[in-house]
mmCIF file of C-alpha atoms and ligand atoms in Angstrom:
data_model
loop_
_atom_site.group_PDB
_atom_site.id
_atom_site.type_symbol
_atom_site.label_atom_id
_atom_site.label_comp_id
_atom_site.label_asym_id
_atom_site.label_seq_id
_atom_site.Cartn_x
_atom_site.Cartn_y
_atom_site.Cartn_z
ATOM 1 C CA MET O 600 71.013 7.530 34.126
ATOM 2 C CA ASP O 601 72.565 10.339 31.759
ATOM 3 C CA ILE O 602 76.128 10.610 34.094
ATOM 4 C CA GLU O 603 77.485 13.904 32.310
ATOM 5 C CA ARG O 604 73.832 15.492 32.951
ATOM 6 C CA LEU O 605 74.454 14.610 36.581
ATOM 7 C CA LYS O 606 77.687 16.108 36.531
ATOM 8 C CA THR O 607 76.800 19.288 34.798
ATOM 9 C CA LEU O 608 74.772 19.775 37.973
ATOM 10 C CA VAL O 609 76.951 18.632 40.779
ATOM 11 C CA ILE O 610 79.363 21.587 39.060
ATOM 12 C CA SER O 611 77.095 23.809 39.247
ATOM 13 C CA GLU O 612 75.538 23.600 43.010
ATOM 14 C CA VAL O 613 79.465 23.542 44.166
ATOM 15 C CA GLU O 614 80.116 27.105 42.648
ATOM 16 C CA SER O 615 76.741 28.605 43.350
ATOM 17 C CA HIS O 616 77.957 28.343 47.290
ATOM 18 C CA ARG O 617 81.595 29.937 45.868
ATOM 19 C CA GLY O 618 80.897 32.353 48.267
ATOM 20 C CA GLU O 619 79.512 30.622 51.328
ATOM 21 C CA LEU O 620 82.644 28.353 50.552
ATOM 22 C CA TYR O 621 85.115 31.343 50.665
ATOM 23 C CA ASP O 622 83.953 32.095 53.945
ATOM 24 C CA LEU O 623 84.298 28.658 55.606
ATOM 25 C CA GLY O 624 87.544 28.537 54.209
ATOM 26 C CA HIS O 625 88.673 31.996 55.472
ATOM 27 C CA LYS O 626 86.624 31.874 58.718
ATOM 28 C CA ILE O 627 88.752 28.193 59.719
ATOM 29 C CA HIS O 628 92.108 30.215 58.300
ATOM 30 C CA ASP O 629 91.928 32.996 60.716
ATOM 31 C CA ASN O 630 90.719 31.287 63.408
ATOM 32 C CA PRO O 631 92.849 28.475 64.163
ATOM 33 C CA GLU O 632 92.291 25.895 66.424
ATOM 34 C CA LEU O 633 94.692 22.967 67.729
ATOM 35 C CA GLY O 634 93.696 19.342 67.590
ATOM 36 C CA PHE O 635 90.531 18.408 69.721
ATOM 37 C CA GLN O 636 89.296 21.625 70.353
ATOM 38 C CA GLU O 637 88.102 22.376 67.044
ATOM 39 C CA LYS O 638 85.043 23.703 68.135
ATOM 40 C CA GLN O 639 84.239 26.726 66.457
ATOM 41 C CA ALA O 640 85.246 24.692 62.657
ATOM 42 C CA VAL O 641 82.824 22.484 63.571
ATOM 43 C CA ASN O 642 80.308 24.365 63.725
ATOM 44 C CA TRP O 643 80.412 26.444 60.671
ATOM 45 C CA LEU O 644 81.022 23.683 58.510
ATOM 46 C CA SER O 645 78.550 21.822 60.569
ATOM 47 C CA GLY O 646 76.703 24.820 60.274
ATOM 48 C CA PHE O 647 76.796 25.064 56.625
ATOM 49 C CA LEU O 648 75.831 21.485 55.910
ATOM 50 C CA ALA O 649 72.848 21.752 57.643
ATOM 51 C CA ASP O 650 71.331 24.494 56.761
ATOM 52 C CA ASN O 651 71.596 22.630 53.488
ATOM 53 C CA GLY O 652 69.738 19.924 54.195
ATOM 54 C CA PHE O 653 72.140 17.097 56.061
ATOM 55 C CA THR O 654 71.451 16.027 59.185
ATOM 56 C CA ILE O 655 74.414 16.303 61.800
ATOM 57 C CA GLU O 656 75.193 14.177 64.777
ATOM 58 C CA ARG O 657 78.306 15.743 66.608
ATOM 59 C CA GLY O 658 80.573 14.298 69.256
ATOM 60 C CA ILE O 659 80.528 10.998 67.670
ATOM 61 C CA TYR O 660 82.793 8.283 68.867
ATOM 62 C CA GLY O 661 83.383 9.824 72.300
ATOM 63 C CA LEU O 662 85.296 12.991 70.233
ATOM 64 C CA GLU O 663 83.981 16.157 70.847
ATOM 65 C CA THR O 664 85.246 17.455 68.149
ATOM 66 C CA ALA O 665 84.377 14.862 65.512
ATOM 67 C CA PHE O 666 80.672 14.891 63.730
ATOM 68 C CA ARG O 667 79.184 13.544 61.051
ATOM 69 C CA ALA O 668 76.374 14.692 58.546
ATOM 70 C CA SER O 669 74.235 12.992 55.919
ATOM 71 C CA TYR O 670 72.389 13.259 53.459
ATOM 72 C CA GLY O 671 70.246 10.748 51.483
ATOM 73 C CA ARG O 672 69.117 7.032 52.481
ATOM 74 C CA GLY O 673 70.372 3.920 52.302
ATOM 75 C CA ARG O 674 73.412 2.351 49.474
ATOM 76 C CA PRO O 675 76.130 3.688 48.877
ATOM 77 C CA VAL O 676 77.551 5.412 51.784
ATOM 78 C CA ILE O 677 79.961 7.424 50.102
ATOM 79 C CA ALA O 678 81.997 9.975 52.613
ATOM 80 C CA LEU O 679 84.086 13.216 52.230
ATOM 81 C CA LEU O 680 86.427 13.633 54.998
ATOM 82 C CA ALA O 681 86.999 16.744 56.617
ATOM 83 C CA GLU O 682 89.561 18.052 58.759
ATOM 84 C CA TYR O 683 90.117 21.088 59.995
ATOM 85 C CA ASP O 684 92.865 21.313 62.887
ATOM 86 C CA ALA O 685 95.811 23.633 62.879
ATOM 87 C CA LEU O 686 99.234 23.276 64.145
ATOM 88 C CA PRO O 687 100.847 25.138 67.495
ATOM 89 C CA GLU O 688 102.333 28.553 66.880
ATOM 90 C CA MET O 689 101.759 28.443 62.591
ATOM 91 C CA GLY O 690 98.171 28.431 62.504
ATOM 92 C CA HIS O 691 96.763 26.629 59.110
ATOM 93 C CA ALA O 692 100.282 25.632 58.009
ATOM 94 C CA CYS O 693 98.759 22.011 56.497
ATOM 95 C CA GLY O 694 95.935 23.937 55.044
ATOM 96 C CA HIS O 695 93.426 21.753 56.984
ATOM 97 C CA ASN O 696 90.815 24.808 56.335
ATOM 98 C CA LEU O 697 91.041 23.723 53.007
ATOM 99 C CA ILE O 698 90.248 20.116 53.179
ATOM 100 C CA GLY O 699 87.230 20.701 55.479
ATOM 101 C CA THR O 700 85.419 23.128 53.454
ATOM 102 C CA ALA O 701 86.617 20.936 50.231
ATOM 103 C CA SER O 702 84.830 18.670 51.624
ATOM 104 C CA ALA O 703 81.514 20.075 52.706
ATOM 105 C CA GLY O 704 81.672 21.606 49.614
ATOM 106 C CA GLY O 705 81.482 18.861 47.426
ATOM 107 C CA ALA O 706 78.746 16.605 50.180
ATOM 108 C CA VAL O 707 76.433 19.354 49.206
ATOM 109 C CA GLY O 708 77.897 19.586 45.407
ATOM 110 C CA ALA O 709 76.838 15.815 45.226
ATOM 111 C CA ARG O 710 72.747 16.237 46.326
ATOM 112 C CA PRO O 711 71.888 16.160 42.899
ATOM 113 C CA ALA O 712 73.329 12.865 42.293
ATOM 114 C CA VAL O 713 71.763 11.255 46.084
ATOM 115 C CA ASP O 714 68.289 13.100 44.898
ATOM 116 C CA GLU O 715 68.087 11.274 41.543
ATOM 117 C CA CYS O 716 70.025 7.823 42.279
ATOM 118 C CA GLY O 717 69.409 7.377 46.216
ATOM 119 C CA GLY O 718 72.055 6.461 48.107
ATOM 120 C CA LYS O 719 73.784 8.810 50.597
ATOM 121 C CA ILE O 720 76.387 11.251 50.661
ATOM 122 C CA VAL O 721 78.769 11.583 54.327
ATOM 123 C CA VAL O 722 80.724 14.247 55.600
ATOM 124 C CA ILE O 723 82.456 12.370 58.182
ATOM 125 C CA GLY O 724 84.370 15.495 60.444
ATOM 126 C CA THR O 725 88.039 13.845 61.365
ATOM 127 C CA PRO O 726 89.617 15.922 64.155
ATOM 128 C CA ALA O 727 93.098 16.780 65.347
ATOM 129 C CA GLU O 728 95.196 14.980 62.302
ATOM 130 C CA GLU O 729 98.531 16.856 63.194
ATOM 131 C CA LEU O 730 98.294 15.989 66.444
ATOM 132 C CA TYR O 731 96.727 12.741 67.685
ATOM 133 C CA GLY O 732 95.991 11.158 64.972
ATOM 134 C CA GLY O 733 92.366 11.265 64.719
ATOM 135 C CA LYS O 734 90.998 9.346 62.589
ATOM 136 C CA CYS O 735 93.344 6.506 63.967
ATOM 137 C CA THR O 736 91.218 6.600 67.182
ATOM 138 C CA MET O 737 87.595 6.552 64.834
ATOM 139 C CA ALA O 738 88.741 3.637 62.781
ATOM 140 C CA GLN O 739 89.200 1.595 66.301
ATOM 141 C CA ARG O 740 85.747 2.538 67.457
ATOM 142 C CA GLY O 741 84.201 1.950 64.149
ATOM 143 C CA ALA O 742 83.585 5.515 62.555
ATOM 144 C CA PHE O 743 84.045 4.288 59.117
ATOM 145 C CA ALA O 744 82.413 0.581 59.158
ATOM 146 C CA ASP O 745 79.511 1.052 56.963
ATOM 147 C CA LEU O 746 81.039 3.452 54.355
ATOM 148 C CA ASP O 747 81.289 2.209 50.587
ATOM 149 C CA ALA O 748 83.997 4.858 50.025
ATOM 150 C CA ALA O 749 86.027 7.715 51.191
ATOM 151 C CA MET O 750 87.798 10.946 49.991
ATOM 152 C CA MET O 751 89.835 13.807 50.801
ATOM 153 C CA VAL O 752 92.030 16.339 49.322
ATOM 154 C CA HIS O 753 94.656 18.163 51.110
ATOM 155 C CA PRO O 754 96.869 20.677 49.766
ATOM 156 C CA GLY O 755 99.981 20.677 48.697
ATOM 157 C CA HIS O 756 102.900 21.561 45.429
ATOM 158 C CA HIS O 757 100.927 19.143 43.267
ATOM 159 C CA ASN O 758 97.893 17.547 41.416
ATOM 160 C CA THR O 759 98.017 14.240 42.044
ATOM 161 C CA VAL O 760 96.373 10.922 43.185
ATOM 162 C CA VAL O 761 98.313 8.539 44.781
ATOM 163 C CA THR O 762 99.841 9.280 48.153
ATOM 164 C CA GLU O 763 102.591 7.740 49.324
ATOM 165 C CA ALA O 764 102.394 7.646 52.971
ATOM 166 C CA LEU O 765 104.348 5.106 55.810
ATOM 167 C CA ALA O 766 103.341 2.741 58.588
ATOM 168 C CA CYS O 767 104.217 5.057 61.698
ATOM 169 C CA GLN O 768 104.613 4.192 65.078
ATOM 170 C CA GLY O 769 105.798 6.223 68.343
ATOM 171 C CA LEU O 770 107.830 5.113 70.699
ATOM 172 C CA ASN O 771 108.780 6.488 74.207
ATOM 173 C CA VAL O 772 112.011 5.617 75.941
ATOM 174 C CA GLU O 773 113.426 6.445 79.329
ATOM 175 C CA PHE O 774 116.794 5.096 80.937
ATOM 176 C CA PHE O 775 116.956 5.431 84.704
ATOM 177 C CA GLY O 776 121.113 5.626 85.858
ATOM 178 C CA LYS O 777 122.707 7.291 89.294
ATOM 179 C CA ALA O 778 123.356 10.397 90.321
ATOM 180 C CA SER O 779 126.359 11.154 91.651
ATOM 181 C CA HIS O 780 129.164 14.117 91.524
ATOM 182 C CA ALA O 781 130.485 14.581 87.624
ATOM 183 C CA ALA O 782 134.028 15.236 88.951
ATOM 184 C CA GLY O 783 134.066 13.913 92.673
ATOM 185 C CA ARG O 784 132.959 10.785 92.668
ATOM 186 C CA PRO O 785 131.888 9.585 88.944
ATOM 187 C CA GLU O 786 132.644 5.639 89.451
ATOM 188 C CA ALA O 787 129.818 5.773 92.000
ATOM 189 C CA GLY O 788 127.303 7.157 88.957
ATOM 190 C CA ILE O 789 125.258 5.671 86.161
ATOM 191 C CA ASN O 790 124.991 7.730 83.295
ATOM 192 C CA ALA O 791 121.449 7.826 82.286
ATOM 193 C CA LEU O 792 122.622 10.461 79.546
ATOM 194 C CA GLU O 793 124.909 8.482 77.950
ATOM 195 C CA ALA O 794 122.318 5.380 77.619
ATOM 196 C CA MET O 795 120.274 7.746 75.540
ATOM 197 C CA ILE O 796 123.579 9.037 73.360
ATOM 198 C CA LEU O 797 124.814 5.453 72.870
ATOM 199 C CA SER O 798 121.058 4.684 71.637
ATOM 200 C CA PHE O 799 120.886 7.648 69.264
ATOM 201 C CA ASN O 800 124.413 6.067 67.518
ATOM 202 C CA SER O 801 123.490 2.423 67.639
ATOM 203 C CA ILE O 802 120.173 3.388 65.487
ATOM 204 C CA ASP O 803 121.772 5.673 63.159
ATOM 205 C CA ALA O 804 124.636 2.933 62.833
ATOM 206 C CA LEU O 805 121.280 0.586 62.114
ATOM 207 C CA ARG O 806 120.180 3.065 59.581
ATOM 208 C CA GLN O 807 123.039 2.447 56.878
ATOM 209 C CA HIS O 808 121.396 -1.142 56.603
ATOM 210 C CA ILE O 809 117.578 -0.169 56.764
ATOM 211 C CA LYS O 810 114.652 -0.499 53.134
ATOM 212 C CA SER O 811 115.188 3.031 51.793
ATOM 213 C CA LYS O 812 111.980 4.669 52.450
ATOM 214 C CA ALA O 813 111.973 3.712 56.277
ATOM 215 C CA ARG O 814 112.803 6.048 58.976
ATOM 216 C CA ILE O 815 113.892 6.631 62.276
ATOM 217 C CA HIS O 816 114.011 9.888 63.468
ATOM 218 C CA GLY O 817 113.783 11.353 67.629
ATOM 219 C CA ILE O 818 114.424 14.010 70.194
ATOM 220 C CA ILE O 819 115.792 13.876 73.781
ATOM 221 C CA THR O 820 113.372 14.956 76.099
ATOM 222 C CA ASP O 821 115.736 14.701 79.260
ATOM 223 C CA GLY O 822 119.156 15.059 79.248
ATOM 224 C CA GLY O 823 119.812 15.812 82.811
ATOM 225 C CA GLN O 824 119.480 19.181 85.128
ATOM 226 C CA ALA O 825 123.266 20.004 85.694
ATOM 227 C CA PRO O 826 126.843 19.456 83.870
ATOM 228 C CA ASN O 827 128.239 18.900 87.284
ATOM 229 C CA VAL O 828 125.833 15.817 87.954
ATOM 230 C CA VAL O 829 125.640 12.409 86.565
ATOM 231 C CA PRO O 830 122.518 12.657 84.775
ATOM 232 C CA ALA O 831 120.061 9.549 86.960
ATOM 233 C CA HIS O 832 117.385 10.421 84.590
ATOM 234 C CA SER O 833 116.929 10.652 80.580
ATOM 235 C CA ALA O 834 113.930 10.352 77.899
ATOM 236 C CA GLY O 835 113.415 10.394 74.229
ATOM 237 C CA SER O 836 110.335 10.590 71.965
ATOM 238 C CA PHE O 837 111.097 8.401 68.712
ATOM 239 C CA LEU O 838 108.844 7.641 65.485
ATOM 240 C CA VAL O 839 109.692 4.576 63.755
ATOM 241 C CA ARG O 840 108.211 4.019 59.876
ATOM 242 C CA ALA O 841 108.052 2.014 57.465
ATOM 243 C CA PRO O 842 106.862 1.079 53.724
ATOM 244 C CA ASP O 843 104.403 -1.846 55.176
ATOM 245 C CA GLU O 844 103.242 -3.515 57.927
ATOM 246 C CA ALA O 845 106.090 -6.169 58.292
ATOM 247 C CA TYR O 846 108.708 -4.485 58.086
ATOM 248 C CA LEU O 847 107.357 -1.897 60.633
ATOM 249 C CA ASP O 848 107.547 -4.688 63.086
ATOM 250 C CA GLU O 849 110.824 -6.256 61.915
ATOM 251 C CA LEU O 850 111.798 -2.787 62.491
ATOM 252 C CA LYS O 851 110.573 -1.981 65.713
ATOM 253 C CA GLU O 852 112.239 -4.896 67.060
ATOM 254 C CA LYS O 853 115.467 -3.559 65.896
ATOM 255 C CA VAL O 854 115.013 -0.072 66.748
ATOM 256 C CA LEU O 855 114.454 -1.508 70.279
ATOM 257 C CA ASN O 856 117.305 -3.433 70.440
ATOM 258 C CA CYS O 857 118.958 -0.261 70.223
ATOM 259 C CA PHE O 858 117.847 0.803 73.452
ATOM 260 C CA LYS O 859 118.439 -2.294 75.127
ATOM 261 C CA GLY O 860 122.130 -2.863 74.297
ATOM 262 C CA ALA O 861 122.807 0.844 75.883
ATOM 263 C CA ALA O 862 121.068 -0.185 78.850
ATOM 264 C CA GLN O 863 123.339 -3.153 78.888
ATOM 265 C CA ALA O 864 126.680 -1.246 78.343
ATOM 266 C CA THR O 865 126.047 1.703 80.769
ATOM 267 C CA GLY O 866 124.227 -0.124 83.272
ATOM 268 C CA ALA O 867 120.897 1.921 83.148
ATOM 269 C CA ARG O 868 117.704 0.495 83.217
ATOM 270 C CA LEU O 869 115.054 0.963 80.668
ATOM 271 C CA GLU O 870 111.463 1.469 80.439
ATOM 272 C CA PHE O 871 109.591 2.413 76.960
ATOM 273 C CA LYS O 872 106.307 2.473 75.769
ATOM 274 C CA TRP O 873 105.368 2.116 72.183
ATOM 275 C CA ASP O 874 102.003 4.279 71.204
ATOM 276 C CA GLU O 875 98.847 2.749 71.498
ATOM 277 C CA LEU O 876 97.675 4.072 68.327
ATOM 278 C CA SER O 877 99.830 3.601 64.943
ATOM 279 C CA TYR O 878 99.472 5.325 61.270
ATOM 280 C CA SER O 879 98.968 2.212 58.190
ATOM 281 C CA PRO O 880 100.486 3.498 55.150
ATOM 282 C CA VAL O 881 97.958 4.486 52.679
ATOM 283 C CA LEU O 882 95.799 1.338 50.740
ATOM 284 C CA ASN O 883 95.446 3.902 46.841
ATOM 285 C CA ASN O 884 92.413 2.866 45.101
ATOM 286 C CA LEU O 885 93.288 3.482 41.828
ATOM 287 C CA THR O 886 90.131 2.803 40.385
ATOM 288 C CA LEU O 887 88.666 5.789 42.371
ATOM 289 C CA GLY O 888 91.636 7.562 41.650
ATOM 290 C CA ARG O 889 91.569 7.246 37.590
ATOM 291 C CA LEU O 890 87.236 8.505 37.942
ATOM 292 C CA PHE O 891 88.545 11.552 40.280
ATOM 293 C CA MET O 892 91.704 12.186 37.966
ATOM 294 C CA GLN O 893 89.465 12.469 34.840
ATOM 295 C CA ASN O 894 86.686 15.031 36.929
ATOM 296 C CA MET O 895 89.698 16.873 38.135
ATOM 297 C CA ASN O 896 90.542 17.396 34.346
ATOM 298 C CA ARG O 897 87.464 18.004 32.937
ATOM 299 C CA ILE O 898 87.176 20.797 35.192
ATOM 300 C CA GLY O 899 90.671 22.058 33.524
ATOM 301 C CA ARG O 900 92.659 20.987 36.746
ATOM 302 C CA LYS O 901 95.540 19.137 35.114
ATOM 303 C CA THR O 902 95.927 15.857 37.553
ATOM 304 C CA ARG O 903 98.119 13.117 37.205
ATOM 305 C CA MET O 904 98.183 9.965 39.520
ATOM 306 C CA VAL O 905 101.551 9.798 40.828
ATOM 307 C CA ASP O 906 103.985 12.784 40.953
ATOM 308 C CA PRO O 907 107.956 11.269 40.820
ATOM 309 C CA SER O 908 108.818 14.014 42.866
ATOM 310 C CA GLN O 909 106.192 13.337 45.778
ATOM 311 C CA SER O 910 107.646 13.403 49.437
ATOM 312 C CA PHE O 911 106.323 10.430 51.727
ATOM 313 C CA GLY O 912 105.460 11.146 55.255
ATOM 314 C CA SER O 913 101.988 9.620 57.681
ATOM 315 C CA THR O 914 98.505 10.505 57.900
ATOM 316 C CA ASP O 915 95.843 9.151 59.704
ATOM 317 C CA PHE O 916 93.796 8.458 56.163
ATOM 318 C CA GLY O 917 96.192 5.411 56.072
ATOM 319 C CA ASN O 918 94.134 3.353 58.730
ATOM 320 C CA VAL O 919 90.807 4.466 56.731
ATOM 321 C CA SER O 920 92.328 3.248 53.326
ATOM 322 C CA GLN O 921 92.830 0.390 55.294
ATOM 323 C CA LEU O 922 89.287 -0.320 55.892
ATOM 324 C CA VAL O 923 87.335 1.486 53.167
ATOM 325 C CA PRO O 924 88.193 1.746 49.296
ATOM 326 C CA GLY O 925 90.187 5.270 49.359
ATOM 327 C CA ILE O 926 91.749 8.163 48.216
ATOM 328 C CA HIS O 927 93.605 10.693 49.465
ATOM 329 C CA ALA O 928 94.411 13.514 46.635
ATOM 330 C CA SER O 929 97.204 16.158 46.597
ATOM 331 C CA VAL O 930 95.938 20.250 44.957
ATOM 332 C CA SER O 931 98.296 22.271 44.549
ATOM 333 C CA ILE O 932 97.938 25.754 46.223
ATOM 334 C CA THR O 933 101.304 26.929 45.922
ATOM 335 C CA SER O 934 103.967 26.682 43.335
ATOM 336 C CA ARG O 935 106.609 28.424 45.501
ATOM 337 C CA GLN O 936 109.952 26.390 46.218
ATOM 338 C CA ASP O 937 110.072 27.952 49.835
ATOM 339 C CA ALA O 938 106.209 27.322 51.016
ATOM 340 C CA ALA O 939 106.921 23.741 52.449
ATOM 341 C CA THR O 940 104.182 21.964 54.086
ATOM 342 C CA HIS O 941 104.285 23.382 57.678
ATOM 343 C CA SER O 942 105.941 26.738 57.130
ATOM 344 C CA PRO O 943 104.243 30.361 57.414
ATOM 345 C CA GLN O 944 104.458 30.578 53.469
ATOM 346 C CA PHE O 945 102.178 27.578 53.547
ATOM 347 C CA ALA O 946 99.981 28.888 55.830
ATOM 348 C CA GLU O 947 99.243 31.539 53.782
ATOM 349 C CA ALA O 948 99.154 30.295 50.077
ATOM 350 C CA ALA O 949 96.030 28.093 52.733
ATOM 351 C CA ALA O 950 94.074 31.878 52.752
ATOM 352 C CA SER O 951 95.426 32.828 48.994
ATOM 353 C CA GLU O 952 93.250 33.250 45.888
ATOM 354 C CA LYS O 953 94.988 29.758 44.405
ATOM 355 C CA GLY O 954 94.135 28.085 47.197
ATOM 356 C CA LEU O 955 90.522 28.464 47.671
ATOM 357 C CA GLN O 956 90.261 28.190 43.958
ATOM 358 C CA ALA O 957 91.646 24.830 44.432
ATOM 359 C CA MET O 958 89.227 23.871 47.291
ATOM 360 C CA MET O 959 86.984 24.748 44.931
ATOM 361 C CA ASP O 960 88.193 22.747 41.988
ATOM 362 C CA ALA O 961 88.530 19.814 44.801
ATOM 363 C CA ALA O 962 84.881 19.998 45.853
ATOM 364 C CA THR O 963 83.970 19.862 43.172
ATOM 365 C CA ALA O 964 86.010 17.104 41.613
ATOM 366 C CA MET O 965 85.263 15.225 44.375
ATOM 367 C CA GLY O 966 81.240 15.954 44.014
ATOM 368 C CA MET O 967 81.565 14.649 40.239
ATOM 369 C CA THR O 968 83.264 11.055 41.602
ATOM 370 C CA ALA O 969 80.104 10.704 43.769
ATOM 371 C CA ALA O 970 78.131 11.152 41.303
ATOM 372 C CA ASP O 971 79.977 7.886 39.335
ATOM 373 C CA LEU O 972 79.500 6.125 41.964
ATOM 374 C CA LEU O 973 76.081 6.681 42.768
ATOM 375 C CA ALA O 974 75.095 6.736 38.883
ATOM 376 C CA ASP O 975 76.322 3.294 38.389
ATOM 377 C CA SER O 976 76.874 0.273 40.322
ATOM 378 C CA GLU O 977 78.853 -1.155 38.103
ATOM 379 C CA VAL O 978 82.055 1.553 39.092
ATOM 380 C CA LEU O 979 81.849 0.855 42.376
ATOM 381 C CA VAL O 980 82.013 -3.106 41.748
ATOM 382 C CA LYS O 981 84.538 -2.203 40.468
ATOM 383 C CA VAL O 982 86.382 -0.176 42.793
ATOM 384 C CA LYS O 983 85.313 -2.741 45.484
ATOM 385 C CA THR O 984 86.487 -4.898 43.303
ATOM 386 C CA GLU O 985 90.206 -3.716 43.252
ATOM 387 C CA PHE O 986 89.899 -3.306 46.949
ATOM 388 C CA PHE O 987 89.151 -6.827 48.275
ATOM 389 C CA GLN O 988 92.235 -7.494 45.719
ATOM 390 C CA HIS O 989 94.864 -6.027 47.622
ATOM 391 C CA LYS O 990 93.650 -6.726 50.755
HETATM 392 ZN ZN1 ZN N 2339 100.266 18.222 58.196
HETATM 393 ZN ZN1 ZN N 2340 97.864 17.920 56.532
#
């Protein structure tokens, strides 16, 4: 098997679809749809894949806007993950229009490798990354169980392979106190808002003594109705994040103690509920990552494994990466300092020439990396060996 010849075929295959891929990237960008409502994006992406010989299953795992597009048969099964949801008010300010398009383009580009080597390339359409962590639900329901490797590329500010993402779980809290006239009969009231404020202060005190990459942040969603009434009810929504799952469990207990202490101090009754889904940290497969990096460099996009200035949040790809060897790479779509992700400037970059060219490069490098895995079973063995060493 001449892998270099195969990669040349992948490069020209992706290039031959440049017009359609630009069109997809623009159409999804111009018609932003929120999580679990991405019907048009799914129509367009799966339509493009069907036109290129992929078999499409839609509405999979109980999610209307999840899909799977497959080409080829047997093993291995290499997956490119597509996202296509937008943000409220801001449209494609996270550039997911480019993620879906890059994965669709990369899968079509990998067809010559599937034709020659066997195995399967699949695109898995994963809805609602931003608002509901769609991949967490899909992972729980077995959507990634039969995969040998999974890749995706997220638009950003650097060309890098490694994503540092934290384990994360949401917490909803309510305090129940007792209403009373705030001036006339303050002694008869139990102040649910004070319980919430005290909780914030306790968390602030705790924050001094937690690991440097851990994060705790929240908002008050109900703080009372009128200043002359002792608030009988307060509510808040919080996120607790940690570099690994063991520390997340430890931190969750400490955070909960802040609320319990505030309940004790004020006499308000506490009710709380942790989100059913939690985000896992990303397990980066460096063997797979190095292949992707070499392919990016070969097509002229200088890519590094790690960027020292990389920031970290959480992504539902974390849950996928705990099940399947995978990478969640970044591709630069803007060098503007003011164009942070989730800003209007970033939304603009996601439809720019620089953004669309980055999408093309991501598609090509993912297609080439799929070819690496399909053409040489030894390569896949190395990828899997690393994965199981870290599990
Ligand atoms: Zn985002
Ligand atoms: Zn995103």
